[in-house]
Each structure stands twice: as C-alpha cells, then as structure tokens.
mmCIF file of C-alpha atoms and ligand atoms in Angstrom:
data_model
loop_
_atom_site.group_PDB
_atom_site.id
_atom_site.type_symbol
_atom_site.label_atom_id
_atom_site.label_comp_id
_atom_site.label_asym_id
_atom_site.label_seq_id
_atom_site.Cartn_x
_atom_site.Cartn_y
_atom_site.Cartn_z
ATOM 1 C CA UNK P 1 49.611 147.152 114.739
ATOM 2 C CA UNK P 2 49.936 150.974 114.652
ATOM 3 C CA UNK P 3 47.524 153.674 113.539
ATOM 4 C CA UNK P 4 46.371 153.639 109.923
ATOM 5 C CA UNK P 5 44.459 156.186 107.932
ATOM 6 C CA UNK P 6 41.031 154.508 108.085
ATOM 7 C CA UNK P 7 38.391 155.049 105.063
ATOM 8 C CA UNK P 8 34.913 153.935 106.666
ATOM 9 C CA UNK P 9 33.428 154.257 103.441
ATOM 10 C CA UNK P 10 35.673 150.933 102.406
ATOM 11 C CA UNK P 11 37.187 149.744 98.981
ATOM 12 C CA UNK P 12 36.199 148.761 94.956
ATOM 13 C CA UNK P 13 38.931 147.485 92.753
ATOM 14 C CA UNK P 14 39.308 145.046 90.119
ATOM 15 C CA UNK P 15 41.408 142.925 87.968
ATOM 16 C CA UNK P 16 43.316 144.833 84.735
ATOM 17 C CA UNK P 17 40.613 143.174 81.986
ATOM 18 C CA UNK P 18 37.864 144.223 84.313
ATOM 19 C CA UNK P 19 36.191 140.898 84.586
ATOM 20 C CA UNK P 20 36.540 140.640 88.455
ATOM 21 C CA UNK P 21 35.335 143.241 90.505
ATOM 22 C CA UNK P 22 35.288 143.166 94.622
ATOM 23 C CA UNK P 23 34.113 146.058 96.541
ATOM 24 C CA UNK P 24 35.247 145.771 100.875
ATOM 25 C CA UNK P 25 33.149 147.588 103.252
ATOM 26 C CA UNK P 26 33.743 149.457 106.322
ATOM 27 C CA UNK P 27 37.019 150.291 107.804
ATOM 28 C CA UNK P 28 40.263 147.702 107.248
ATOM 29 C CA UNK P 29 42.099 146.217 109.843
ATOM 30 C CA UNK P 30 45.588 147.105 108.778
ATOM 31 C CA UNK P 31 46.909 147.923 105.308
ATOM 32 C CA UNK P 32 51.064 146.933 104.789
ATOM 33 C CA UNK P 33 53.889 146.377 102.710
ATOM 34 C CA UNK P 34 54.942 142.705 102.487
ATOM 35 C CA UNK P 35 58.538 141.549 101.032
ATOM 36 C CA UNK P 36 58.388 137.810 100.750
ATOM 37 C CA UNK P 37 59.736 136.008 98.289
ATOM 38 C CA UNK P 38 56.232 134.069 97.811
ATOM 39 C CA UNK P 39 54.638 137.475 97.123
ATOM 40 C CA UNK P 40 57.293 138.697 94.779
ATOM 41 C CA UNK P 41 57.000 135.537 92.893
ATOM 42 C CA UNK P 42 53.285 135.555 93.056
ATOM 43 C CA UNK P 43 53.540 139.723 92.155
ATOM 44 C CA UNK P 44 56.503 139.990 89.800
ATOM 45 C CA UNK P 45 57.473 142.874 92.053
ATOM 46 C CA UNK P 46 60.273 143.427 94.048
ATOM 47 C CA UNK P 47 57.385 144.060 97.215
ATOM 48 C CA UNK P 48 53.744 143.822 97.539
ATOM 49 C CA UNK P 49 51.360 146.348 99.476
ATOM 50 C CA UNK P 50 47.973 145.081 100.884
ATOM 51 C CA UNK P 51 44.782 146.422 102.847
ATOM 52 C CA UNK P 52 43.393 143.498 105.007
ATOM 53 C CA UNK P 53 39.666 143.319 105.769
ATOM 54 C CA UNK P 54 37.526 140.428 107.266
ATOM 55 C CA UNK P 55 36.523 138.180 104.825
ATOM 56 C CA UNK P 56 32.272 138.929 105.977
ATOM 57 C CA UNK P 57 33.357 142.327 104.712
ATOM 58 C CA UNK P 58 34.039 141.297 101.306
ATOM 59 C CA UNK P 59 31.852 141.068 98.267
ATOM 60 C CA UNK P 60 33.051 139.714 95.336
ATOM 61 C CA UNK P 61 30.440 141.912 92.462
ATOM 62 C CA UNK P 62 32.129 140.181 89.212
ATOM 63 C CA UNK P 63 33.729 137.544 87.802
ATOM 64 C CA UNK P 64 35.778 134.224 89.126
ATOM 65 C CA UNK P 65 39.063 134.272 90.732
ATOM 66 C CA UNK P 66 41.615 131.524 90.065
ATOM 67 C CA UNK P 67 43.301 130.411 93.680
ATOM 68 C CA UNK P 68 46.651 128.753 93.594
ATOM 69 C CA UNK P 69 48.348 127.678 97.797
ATOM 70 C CA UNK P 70 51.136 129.128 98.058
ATOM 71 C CA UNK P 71 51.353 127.351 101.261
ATOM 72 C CA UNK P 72 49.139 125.675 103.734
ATOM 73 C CA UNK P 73 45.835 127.243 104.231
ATOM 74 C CA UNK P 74 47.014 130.436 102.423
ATOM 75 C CA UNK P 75 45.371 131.249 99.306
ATOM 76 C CA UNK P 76 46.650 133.840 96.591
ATOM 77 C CA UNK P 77 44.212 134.904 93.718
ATOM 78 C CA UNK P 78 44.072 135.978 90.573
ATOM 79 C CA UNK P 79 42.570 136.630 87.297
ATOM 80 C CA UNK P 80 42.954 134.093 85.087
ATOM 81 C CA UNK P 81 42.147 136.107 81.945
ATOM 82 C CA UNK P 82 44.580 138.850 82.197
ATOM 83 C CA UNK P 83 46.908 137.722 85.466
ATOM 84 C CA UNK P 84 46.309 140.516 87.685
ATOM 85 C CA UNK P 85 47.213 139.178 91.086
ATOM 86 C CA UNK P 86 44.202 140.227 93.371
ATOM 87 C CA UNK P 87 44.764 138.837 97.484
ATOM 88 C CA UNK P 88 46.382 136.969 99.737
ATOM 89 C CA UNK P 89 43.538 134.625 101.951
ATOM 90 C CA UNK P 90 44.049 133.133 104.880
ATOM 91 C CA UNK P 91 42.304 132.350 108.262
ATOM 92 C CA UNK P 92 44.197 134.556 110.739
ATOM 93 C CA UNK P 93 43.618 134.355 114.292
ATOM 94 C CA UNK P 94 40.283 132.239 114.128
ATOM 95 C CA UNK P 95 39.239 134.596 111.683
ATOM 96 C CA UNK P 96 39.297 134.924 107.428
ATOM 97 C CA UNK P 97 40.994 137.420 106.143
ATOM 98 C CA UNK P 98 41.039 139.138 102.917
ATOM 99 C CA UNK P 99 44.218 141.205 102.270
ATOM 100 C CA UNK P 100 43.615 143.112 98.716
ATOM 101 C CA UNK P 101 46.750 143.982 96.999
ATOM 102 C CA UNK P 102 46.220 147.800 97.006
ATOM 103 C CA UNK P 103 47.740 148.503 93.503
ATOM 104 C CA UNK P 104 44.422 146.427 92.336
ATOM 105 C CA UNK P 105 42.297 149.105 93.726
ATOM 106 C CA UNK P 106 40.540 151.535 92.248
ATOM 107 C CA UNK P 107 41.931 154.168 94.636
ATOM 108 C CA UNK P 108 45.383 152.822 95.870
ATOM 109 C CA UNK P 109 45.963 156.518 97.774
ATOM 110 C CA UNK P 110 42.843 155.804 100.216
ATOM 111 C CA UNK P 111 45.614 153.163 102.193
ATOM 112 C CA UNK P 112 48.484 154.008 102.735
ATOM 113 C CA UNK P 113 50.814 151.459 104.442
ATOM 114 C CA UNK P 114 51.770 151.433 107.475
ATOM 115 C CA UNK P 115 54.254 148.586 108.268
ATOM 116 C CA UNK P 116 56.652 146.363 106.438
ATOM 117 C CA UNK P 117 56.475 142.859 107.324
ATOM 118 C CA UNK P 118 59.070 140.025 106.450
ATOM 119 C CA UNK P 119 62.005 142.885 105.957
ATOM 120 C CA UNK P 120 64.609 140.205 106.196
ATOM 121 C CA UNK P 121 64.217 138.909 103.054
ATOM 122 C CA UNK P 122 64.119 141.807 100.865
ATOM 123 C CA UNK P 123 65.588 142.084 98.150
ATOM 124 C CA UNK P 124 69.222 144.733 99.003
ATOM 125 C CA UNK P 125 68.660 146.657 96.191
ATOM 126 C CA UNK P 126 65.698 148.151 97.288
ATOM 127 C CA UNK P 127 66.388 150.980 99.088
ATOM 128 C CA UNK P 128 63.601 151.806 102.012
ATOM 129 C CA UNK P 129 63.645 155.114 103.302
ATOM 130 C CA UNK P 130 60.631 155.570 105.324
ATOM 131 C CA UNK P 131 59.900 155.360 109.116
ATOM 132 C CA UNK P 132 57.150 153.499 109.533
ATOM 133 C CA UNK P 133 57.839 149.968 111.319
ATOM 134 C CA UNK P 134 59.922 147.054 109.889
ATOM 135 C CA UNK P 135 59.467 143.608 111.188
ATOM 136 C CA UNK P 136 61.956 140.839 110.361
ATOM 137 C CA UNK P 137 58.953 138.388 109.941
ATOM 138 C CA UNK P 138 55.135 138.596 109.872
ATOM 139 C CA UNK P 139 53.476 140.965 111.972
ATOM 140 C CA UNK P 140 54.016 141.147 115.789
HETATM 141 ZN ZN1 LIG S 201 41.242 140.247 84.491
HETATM 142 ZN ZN1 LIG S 202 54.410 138.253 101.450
#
C-alpha cells in the first residue's frame, strides 16, 4: 500500500441522527476508494471511500450499530435509526479491521484516499481522473 497522509491525532464521526458516535485513535493503516457492487448497494453510491484502522483502535462512544454480512465474515454497519452506513468489518490478515466510511466522519478532508480497489467493476459512467493506483480487485 502506498504513502497516505497520516493524522496521528486519529478520527470522530458519527451516524446522520447523531445517535452513534465512534472516535479511532492513532494513525490508520490505509484510507481508499472501493467500487464494489456490495458497497454501492450497501452505500447507494456509485463508490465508497474508507479509512481502515485496527479494530483495538476503535471506540465506539454512542449508540448501537445494526450489522448485516454481506458475505462471510465481513460485516457492514449501520444506523438503524436514520440508515447512515458507518464500516465495513472484517478480520484481515489475522487481524480486525475497522474501515470507517470517511463521508461519516466528522472531518472527511483529514484522509484522503489513496488507492482504488475492485476498479473492474465500476460502474462506466463514472469517469476517474486521478493518478493514484487502481487495482482490478482488492488490494495487492
Ligand atoms: Zn443515526
Ligand atoms: Zn467494496
């Protein structure tokens, strides 16, 4: 995974309503744009955007999350008062992740992405016209 913009002093966001709150701390491991058709149905967006941190890094301040698996061992969250989709969780590597979708934080500018994963089954209209690397499947 390349070089991100790191923000050591980590992450708060929350649902739309405001009943769940999560604050991440410490640097991420990797922040990226996804384009999956399980996230866009799970989003309602043509492409998601997430910062992944280790789940020990997590603290979940307010409120219950609904889960729903998407597929085997991967859970997606979300509020189950207003709908706001929240992560995708999943034990990666022998470890838990957390990946945040970064439009749910409070300061989506602190992570900018810095990969697309899963490019091959974006949507054509979508027109990409950044640099930054563009894997046909997850990351590499
Ligand atoms: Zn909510
Ligand atoms: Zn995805």
């Amino acid at each position: 995974m390349a070089d991100i913009v790191r923000d050591e002093g980590g992450a708060e966001g929350g649902c739309l309503c405001g009943a769940i709150r999560y604050r991440a701390k410490g640097a991420p491991e990797g922040a990226g744009y996804c384009h999956c058709r399980s996230c866009r149905r799970h989003s309602g967006a043509p492409l998601t955007a997430f910062v992944v941190f280790a789940a020990e890094q997590v603290e979940w301040v307010s409120g219950d999350r609904a889960r729903y698996e998407s597929s085997p061992g991967v859970y997606r969250t979300f509020c189950q008062d207003c709908g706001s989709t929240l992560t995708y969780e999943a034990r990666y590597q022998n470890k838990d992740i957390v990946e945040f979708h970064i439009s749910s934080l409070d300061d989506p500018e602190a992570f900018p992405p810095n990969e697309h994963t899963h490019y091959r089954e974006r949507i054509s209209w979508l027109h990409v016209a950044d640099e930054l690397p563009k894997f046909p499947g997850s990351m590499v």
